[in-house]
Tab-separated table of N, CA, C and O in Angstrom:
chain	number	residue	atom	x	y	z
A	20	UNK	N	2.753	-14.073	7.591
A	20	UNK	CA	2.241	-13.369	8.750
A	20	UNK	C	3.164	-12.209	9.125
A	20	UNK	O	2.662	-11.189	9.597
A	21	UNK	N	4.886	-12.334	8.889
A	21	UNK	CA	5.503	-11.161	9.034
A	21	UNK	C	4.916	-10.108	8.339
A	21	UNK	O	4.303	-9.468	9.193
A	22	UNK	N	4.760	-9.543	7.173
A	22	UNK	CA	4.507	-8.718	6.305
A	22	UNK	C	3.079	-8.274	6.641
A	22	UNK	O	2.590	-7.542	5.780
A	23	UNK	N	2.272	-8.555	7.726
A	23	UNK	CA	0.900	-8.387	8.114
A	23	UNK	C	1.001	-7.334	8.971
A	23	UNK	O	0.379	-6.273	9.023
A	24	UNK	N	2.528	-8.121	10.127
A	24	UNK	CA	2.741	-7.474	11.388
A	24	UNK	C	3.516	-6.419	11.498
A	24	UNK	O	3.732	-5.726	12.492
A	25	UNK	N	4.251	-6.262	9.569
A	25	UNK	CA	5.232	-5.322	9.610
A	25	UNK	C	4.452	-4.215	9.127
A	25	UNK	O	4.717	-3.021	9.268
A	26	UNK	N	3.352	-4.783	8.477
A	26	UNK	CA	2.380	-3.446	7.755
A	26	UNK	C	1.779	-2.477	8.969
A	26	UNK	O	1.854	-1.253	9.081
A	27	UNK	N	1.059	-3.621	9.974
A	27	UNK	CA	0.560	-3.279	11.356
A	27	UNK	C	1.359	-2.527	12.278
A	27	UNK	O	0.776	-2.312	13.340
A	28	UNK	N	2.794	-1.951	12.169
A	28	UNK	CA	3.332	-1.244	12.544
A	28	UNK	C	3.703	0.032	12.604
A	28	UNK	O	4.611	0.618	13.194
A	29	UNK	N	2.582	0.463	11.676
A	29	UNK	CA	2.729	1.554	11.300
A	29	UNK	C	1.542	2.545	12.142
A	29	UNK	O	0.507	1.951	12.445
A	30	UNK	N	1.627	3.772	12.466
A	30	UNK	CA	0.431	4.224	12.823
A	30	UNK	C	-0.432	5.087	11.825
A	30	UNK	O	-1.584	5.512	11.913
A	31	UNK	N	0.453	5.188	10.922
A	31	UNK	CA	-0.460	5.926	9.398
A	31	UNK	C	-0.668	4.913	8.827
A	31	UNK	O	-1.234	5.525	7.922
A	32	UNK	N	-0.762	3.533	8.391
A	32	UNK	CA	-1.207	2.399	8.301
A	32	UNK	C	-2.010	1.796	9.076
A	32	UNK	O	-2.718	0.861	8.702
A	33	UNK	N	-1.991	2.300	10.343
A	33	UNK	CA	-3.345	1.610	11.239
A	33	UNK	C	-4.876	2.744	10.552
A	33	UNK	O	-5.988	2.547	10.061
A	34	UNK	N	-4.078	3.820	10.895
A	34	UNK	CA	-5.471	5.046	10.455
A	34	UNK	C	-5.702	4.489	8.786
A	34	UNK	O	-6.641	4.735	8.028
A	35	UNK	N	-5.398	4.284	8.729
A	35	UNK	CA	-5.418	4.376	6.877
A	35	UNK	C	-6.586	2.873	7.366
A	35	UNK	O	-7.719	3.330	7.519
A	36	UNK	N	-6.564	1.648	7.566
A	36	UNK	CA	-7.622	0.567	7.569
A	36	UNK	C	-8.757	1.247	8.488
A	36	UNK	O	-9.909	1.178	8.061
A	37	UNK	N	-8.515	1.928	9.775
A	37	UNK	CA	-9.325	2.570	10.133
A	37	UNK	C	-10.650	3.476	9.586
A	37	UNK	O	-11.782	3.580	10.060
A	38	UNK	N	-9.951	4.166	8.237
A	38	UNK	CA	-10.612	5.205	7.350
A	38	UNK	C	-11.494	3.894	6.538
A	38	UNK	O	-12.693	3.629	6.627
A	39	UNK	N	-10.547	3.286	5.828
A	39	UNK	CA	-11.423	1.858	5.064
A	39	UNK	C	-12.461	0.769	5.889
A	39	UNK	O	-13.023	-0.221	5.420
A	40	UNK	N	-12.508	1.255	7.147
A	40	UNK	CA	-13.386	0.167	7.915
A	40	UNK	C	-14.531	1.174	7.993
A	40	UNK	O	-15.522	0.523	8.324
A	41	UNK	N	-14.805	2.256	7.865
A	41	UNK	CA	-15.585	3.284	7.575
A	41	UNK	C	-16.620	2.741	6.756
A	41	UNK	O	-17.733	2.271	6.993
A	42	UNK	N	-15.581	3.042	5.171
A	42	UNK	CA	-16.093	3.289	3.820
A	42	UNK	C	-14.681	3.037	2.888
A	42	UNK	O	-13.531	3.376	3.164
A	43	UNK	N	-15.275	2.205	1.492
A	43	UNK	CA	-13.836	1.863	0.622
A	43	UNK	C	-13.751	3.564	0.283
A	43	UNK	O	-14.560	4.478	0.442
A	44	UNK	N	-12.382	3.501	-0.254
A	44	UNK	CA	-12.103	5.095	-0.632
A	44	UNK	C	-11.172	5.343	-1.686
A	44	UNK	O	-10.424	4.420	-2.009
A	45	UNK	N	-11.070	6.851	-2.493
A	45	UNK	CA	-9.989	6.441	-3.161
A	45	UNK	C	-8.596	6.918	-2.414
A	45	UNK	O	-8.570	7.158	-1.207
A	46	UNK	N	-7.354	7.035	-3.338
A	46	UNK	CA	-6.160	7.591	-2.656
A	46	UNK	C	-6.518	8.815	-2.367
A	46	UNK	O	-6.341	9.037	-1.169
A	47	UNK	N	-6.950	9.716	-2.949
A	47	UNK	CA	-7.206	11.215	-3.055
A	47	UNK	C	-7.616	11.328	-1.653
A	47	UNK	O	-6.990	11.946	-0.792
A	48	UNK	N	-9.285	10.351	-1.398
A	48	UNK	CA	-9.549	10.679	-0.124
A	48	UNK	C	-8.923	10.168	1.088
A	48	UNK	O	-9.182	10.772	2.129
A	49	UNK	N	-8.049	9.037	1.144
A	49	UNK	CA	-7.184	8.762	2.019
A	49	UNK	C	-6.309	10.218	2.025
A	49	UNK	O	-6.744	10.978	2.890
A	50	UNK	N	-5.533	10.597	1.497
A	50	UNK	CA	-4.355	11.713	1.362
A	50	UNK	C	-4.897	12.440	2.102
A	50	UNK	O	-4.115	13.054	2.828
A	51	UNK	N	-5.926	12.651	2.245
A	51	UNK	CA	-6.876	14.229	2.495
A	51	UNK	C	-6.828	13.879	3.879
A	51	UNK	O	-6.575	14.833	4.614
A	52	UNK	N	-7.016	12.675	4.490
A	52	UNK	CA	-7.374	12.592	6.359
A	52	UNK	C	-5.666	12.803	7.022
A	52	UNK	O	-5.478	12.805	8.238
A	53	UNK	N	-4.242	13.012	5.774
A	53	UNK	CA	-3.264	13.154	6.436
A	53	UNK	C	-2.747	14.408	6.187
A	53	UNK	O	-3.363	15.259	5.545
A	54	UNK	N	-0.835	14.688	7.010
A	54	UNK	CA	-0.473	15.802	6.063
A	54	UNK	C	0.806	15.378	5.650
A	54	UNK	O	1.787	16.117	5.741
A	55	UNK	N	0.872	13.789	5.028
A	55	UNK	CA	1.938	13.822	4.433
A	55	UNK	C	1.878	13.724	2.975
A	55	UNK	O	0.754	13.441	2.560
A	56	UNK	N	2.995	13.919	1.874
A	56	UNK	CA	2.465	13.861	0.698
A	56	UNK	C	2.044	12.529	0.254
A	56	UNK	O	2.306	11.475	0.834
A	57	UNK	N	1.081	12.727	-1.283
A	57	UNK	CA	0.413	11.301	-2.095
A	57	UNK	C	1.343	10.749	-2.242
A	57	UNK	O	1.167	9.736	-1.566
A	58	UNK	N	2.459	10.674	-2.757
A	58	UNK	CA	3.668	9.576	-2.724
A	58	UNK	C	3.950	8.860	-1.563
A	58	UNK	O	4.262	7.669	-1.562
A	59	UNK	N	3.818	9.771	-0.284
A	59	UNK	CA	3.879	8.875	0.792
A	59	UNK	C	2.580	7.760	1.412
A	59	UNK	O	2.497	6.667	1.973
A	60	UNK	N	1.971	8.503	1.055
A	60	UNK	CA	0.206	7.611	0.973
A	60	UNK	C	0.884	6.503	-0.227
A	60	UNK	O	1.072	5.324	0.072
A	61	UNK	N	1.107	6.870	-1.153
A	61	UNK	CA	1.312	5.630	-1.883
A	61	UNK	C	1.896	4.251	-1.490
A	61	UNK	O	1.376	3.148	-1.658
A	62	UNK	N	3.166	4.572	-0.896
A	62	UNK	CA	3.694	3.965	-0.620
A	62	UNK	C	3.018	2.779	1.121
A	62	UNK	O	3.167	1.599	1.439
A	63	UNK	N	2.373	3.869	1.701
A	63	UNK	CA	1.472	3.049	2.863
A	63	UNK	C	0.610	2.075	1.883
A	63	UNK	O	0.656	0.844	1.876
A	64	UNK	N	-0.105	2.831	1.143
A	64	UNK	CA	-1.379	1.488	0.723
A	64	UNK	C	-0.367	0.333	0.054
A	64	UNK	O	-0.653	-0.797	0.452
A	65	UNK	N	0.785	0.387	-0.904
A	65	UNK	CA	1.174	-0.400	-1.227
A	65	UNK	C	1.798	-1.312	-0.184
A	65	UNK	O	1.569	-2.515	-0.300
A	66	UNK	N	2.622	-0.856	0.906
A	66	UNK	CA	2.565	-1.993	1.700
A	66	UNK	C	1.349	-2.859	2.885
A	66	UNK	O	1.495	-3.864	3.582
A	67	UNK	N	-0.093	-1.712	2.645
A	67	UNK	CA	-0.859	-2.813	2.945
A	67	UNK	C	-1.305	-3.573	1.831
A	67	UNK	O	-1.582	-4.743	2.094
A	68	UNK	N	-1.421	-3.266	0.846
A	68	UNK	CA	-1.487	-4.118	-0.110
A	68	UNK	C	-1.183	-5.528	-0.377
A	68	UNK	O	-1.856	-6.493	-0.742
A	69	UNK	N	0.342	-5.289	-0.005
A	69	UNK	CA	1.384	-6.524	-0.406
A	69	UNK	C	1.073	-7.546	0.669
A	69	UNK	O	0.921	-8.719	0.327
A	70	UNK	N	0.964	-7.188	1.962
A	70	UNK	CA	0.084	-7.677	2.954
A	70	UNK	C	-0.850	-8.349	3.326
A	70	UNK	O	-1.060	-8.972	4.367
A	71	UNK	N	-1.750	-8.109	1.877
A	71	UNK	CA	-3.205	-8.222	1.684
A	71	UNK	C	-4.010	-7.875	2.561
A	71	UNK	O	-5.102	-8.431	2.683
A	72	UNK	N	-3.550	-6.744	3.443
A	72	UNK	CA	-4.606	-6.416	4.591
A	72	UNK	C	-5.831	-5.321	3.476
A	72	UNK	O	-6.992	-5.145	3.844
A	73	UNK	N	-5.311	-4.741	2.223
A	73	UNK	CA	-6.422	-4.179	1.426
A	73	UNK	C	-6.517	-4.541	0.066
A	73	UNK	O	-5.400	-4.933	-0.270
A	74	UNK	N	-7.326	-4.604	-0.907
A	74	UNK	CA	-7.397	-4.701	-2.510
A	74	UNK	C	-7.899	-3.011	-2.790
A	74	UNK	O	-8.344	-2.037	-2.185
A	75	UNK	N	-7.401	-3.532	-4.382
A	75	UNK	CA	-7.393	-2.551	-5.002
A	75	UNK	C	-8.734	-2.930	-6.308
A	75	UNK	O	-8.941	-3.936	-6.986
A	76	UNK	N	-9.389	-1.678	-6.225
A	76	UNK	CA	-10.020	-1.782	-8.021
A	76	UNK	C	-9.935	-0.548	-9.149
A	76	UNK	O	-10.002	0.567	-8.632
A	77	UNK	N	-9.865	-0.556	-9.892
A	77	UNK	CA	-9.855	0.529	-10.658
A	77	UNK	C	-11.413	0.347	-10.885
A	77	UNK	O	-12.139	-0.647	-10.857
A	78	UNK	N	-11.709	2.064	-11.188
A	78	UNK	CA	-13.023	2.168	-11.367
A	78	UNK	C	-12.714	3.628	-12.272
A	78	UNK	O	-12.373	4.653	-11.682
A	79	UNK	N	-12.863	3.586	-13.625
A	79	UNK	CA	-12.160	4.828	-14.541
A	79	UNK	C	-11.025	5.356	-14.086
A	79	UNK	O	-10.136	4.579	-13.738
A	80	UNK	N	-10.908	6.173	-14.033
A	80	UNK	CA	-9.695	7.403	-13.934
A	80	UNK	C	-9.399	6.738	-11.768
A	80	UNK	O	-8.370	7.174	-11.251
A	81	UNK	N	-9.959	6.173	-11.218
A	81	UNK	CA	-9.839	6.292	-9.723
A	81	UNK	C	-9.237	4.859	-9.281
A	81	UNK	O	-9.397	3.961	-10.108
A	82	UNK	N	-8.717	4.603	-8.351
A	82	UNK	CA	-8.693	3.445	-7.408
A	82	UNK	C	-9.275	3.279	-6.428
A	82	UNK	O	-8.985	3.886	-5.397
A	83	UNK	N	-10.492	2.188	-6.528
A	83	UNK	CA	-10.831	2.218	-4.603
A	83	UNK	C	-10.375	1.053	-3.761
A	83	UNK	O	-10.390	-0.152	-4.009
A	84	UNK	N	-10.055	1.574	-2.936
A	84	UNK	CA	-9.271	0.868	-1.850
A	84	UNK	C	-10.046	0.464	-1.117
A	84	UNK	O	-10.738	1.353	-0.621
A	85	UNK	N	-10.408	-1.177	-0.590
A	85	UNK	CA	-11.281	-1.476	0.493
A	85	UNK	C	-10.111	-2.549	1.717
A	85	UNK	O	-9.008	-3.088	1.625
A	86	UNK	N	-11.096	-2.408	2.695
A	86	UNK	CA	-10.257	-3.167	3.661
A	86	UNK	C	-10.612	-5.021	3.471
A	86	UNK	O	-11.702	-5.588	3.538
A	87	UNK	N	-9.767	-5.381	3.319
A	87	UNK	CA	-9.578	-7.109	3.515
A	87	UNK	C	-9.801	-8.011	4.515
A	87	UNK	O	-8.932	-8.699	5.051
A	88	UNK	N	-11.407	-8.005	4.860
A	88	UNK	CA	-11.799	-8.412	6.332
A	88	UNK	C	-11.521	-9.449	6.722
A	88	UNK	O	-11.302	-9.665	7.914
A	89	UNK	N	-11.417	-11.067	5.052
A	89	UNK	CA	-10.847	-11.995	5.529
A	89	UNK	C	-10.003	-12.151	6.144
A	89	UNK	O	-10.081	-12.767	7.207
A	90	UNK	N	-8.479	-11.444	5.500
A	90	UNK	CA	-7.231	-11.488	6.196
A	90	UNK	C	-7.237	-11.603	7.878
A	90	UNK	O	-6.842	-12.494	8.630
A	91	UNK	N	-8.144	-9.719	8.232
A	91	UNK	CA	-8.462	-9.647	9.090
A	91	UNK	C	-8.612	-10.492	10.146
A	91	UNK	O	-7.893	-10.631	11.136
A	92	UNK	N	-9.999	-11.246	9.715
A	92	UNK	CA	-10.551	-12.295	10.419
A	92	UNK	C	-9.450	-13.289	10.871
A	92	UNK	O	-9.249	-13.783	11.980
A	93	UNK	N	-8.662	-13.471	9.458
A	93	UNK	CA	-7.365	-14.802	9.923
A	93	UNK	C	-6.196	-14.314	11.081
A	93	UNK	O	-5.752	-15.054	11.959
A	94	UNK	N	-5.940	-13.371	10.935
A	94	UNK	CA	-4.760	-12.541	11.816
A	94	UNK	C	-5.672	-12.913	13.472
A	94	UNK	O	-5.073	-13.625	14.277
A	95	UNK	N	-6.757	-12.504	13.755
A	95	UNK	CA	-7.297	-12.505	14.933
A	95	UNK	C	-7.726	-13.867	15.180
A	95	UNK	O	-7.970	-14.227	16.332
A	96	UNK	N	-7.830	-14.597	14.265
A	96	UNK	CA	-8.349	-16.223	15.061
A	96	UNK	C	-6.510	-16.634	15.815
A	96	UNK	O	-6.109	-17.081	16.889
A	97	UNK	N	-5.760	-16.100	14.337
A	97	UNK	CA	-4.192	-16.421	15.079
A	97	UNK	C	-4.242	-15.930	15.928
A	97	UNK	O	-4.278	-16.918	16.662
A	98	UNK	N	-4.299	-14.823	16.819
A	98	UNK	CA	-3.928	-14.446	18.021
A	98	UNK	C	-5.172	-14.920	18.953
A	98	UNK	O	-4.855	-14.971	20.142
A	99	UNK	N	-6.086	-15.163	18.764
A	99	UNK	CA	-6.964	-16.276	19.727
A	99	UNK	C	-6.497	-17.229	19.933
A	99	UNK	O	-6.834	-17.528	21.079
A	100	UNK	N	-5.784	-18.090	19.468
A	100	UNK	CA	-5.447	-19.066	19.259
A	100	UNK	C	-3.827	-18.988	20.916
A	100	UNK	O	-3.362	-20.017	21.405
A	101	UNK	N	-3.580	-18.175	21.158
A	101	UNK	CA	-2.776	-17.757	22.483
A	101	UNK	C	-3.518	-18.142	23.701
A	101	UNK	O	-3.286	-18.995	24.558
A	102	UNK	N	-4.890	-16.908	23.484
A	102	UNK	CA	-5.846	-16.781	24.829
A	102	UNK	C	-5.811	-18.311	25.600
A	102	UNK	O	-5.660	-19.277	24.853
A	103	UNK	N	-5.902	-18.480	26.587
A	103	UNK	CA	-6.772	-19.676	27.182
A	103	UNK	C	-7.692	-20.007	27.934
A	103	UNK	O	-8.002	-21.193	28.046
């Protein structure tokens, strides 16, 4: 759950699941909604990745990136799980 909350700390990591709750996408079109460089995009999806807040597929020459709604779903029953 650390590595969820450490990914979730980010605010170019929040926009970035934001863009994927849209539509899956590739890196190219993630890069394009910022202005930092693709290496630095890289490095965001890989730590949502590791996270599992997203998967990856190759599809020829591309990667598409979708958002991981299960995870999702699990992170928010945990914090329901506070409410009373």
């Amino acid at each position: 759950m650390n590595v969820i909350f450490k990914a979730l700390n980010d605010a170019t990591r929040r926009e970035i699941l934001n863009l994927l709750k849209e539509k899956d996408r590739t890196a190219g079109e993630i890069a394009d909604h910022f202005n930092i460089s693709k290496p630095s995009i890289s490095h965001h999806l890989d730590l949502l990745k590791q996270a599992d807040l997203i998967t990856s597929q190759k599809l020829g020459q591309f990667v598409i990136y979708s958002i991981n709604t299960t995870i999702m779903d699990d992170v928010l029953q945990w914090i329901l799980t506070f409410k009373k």
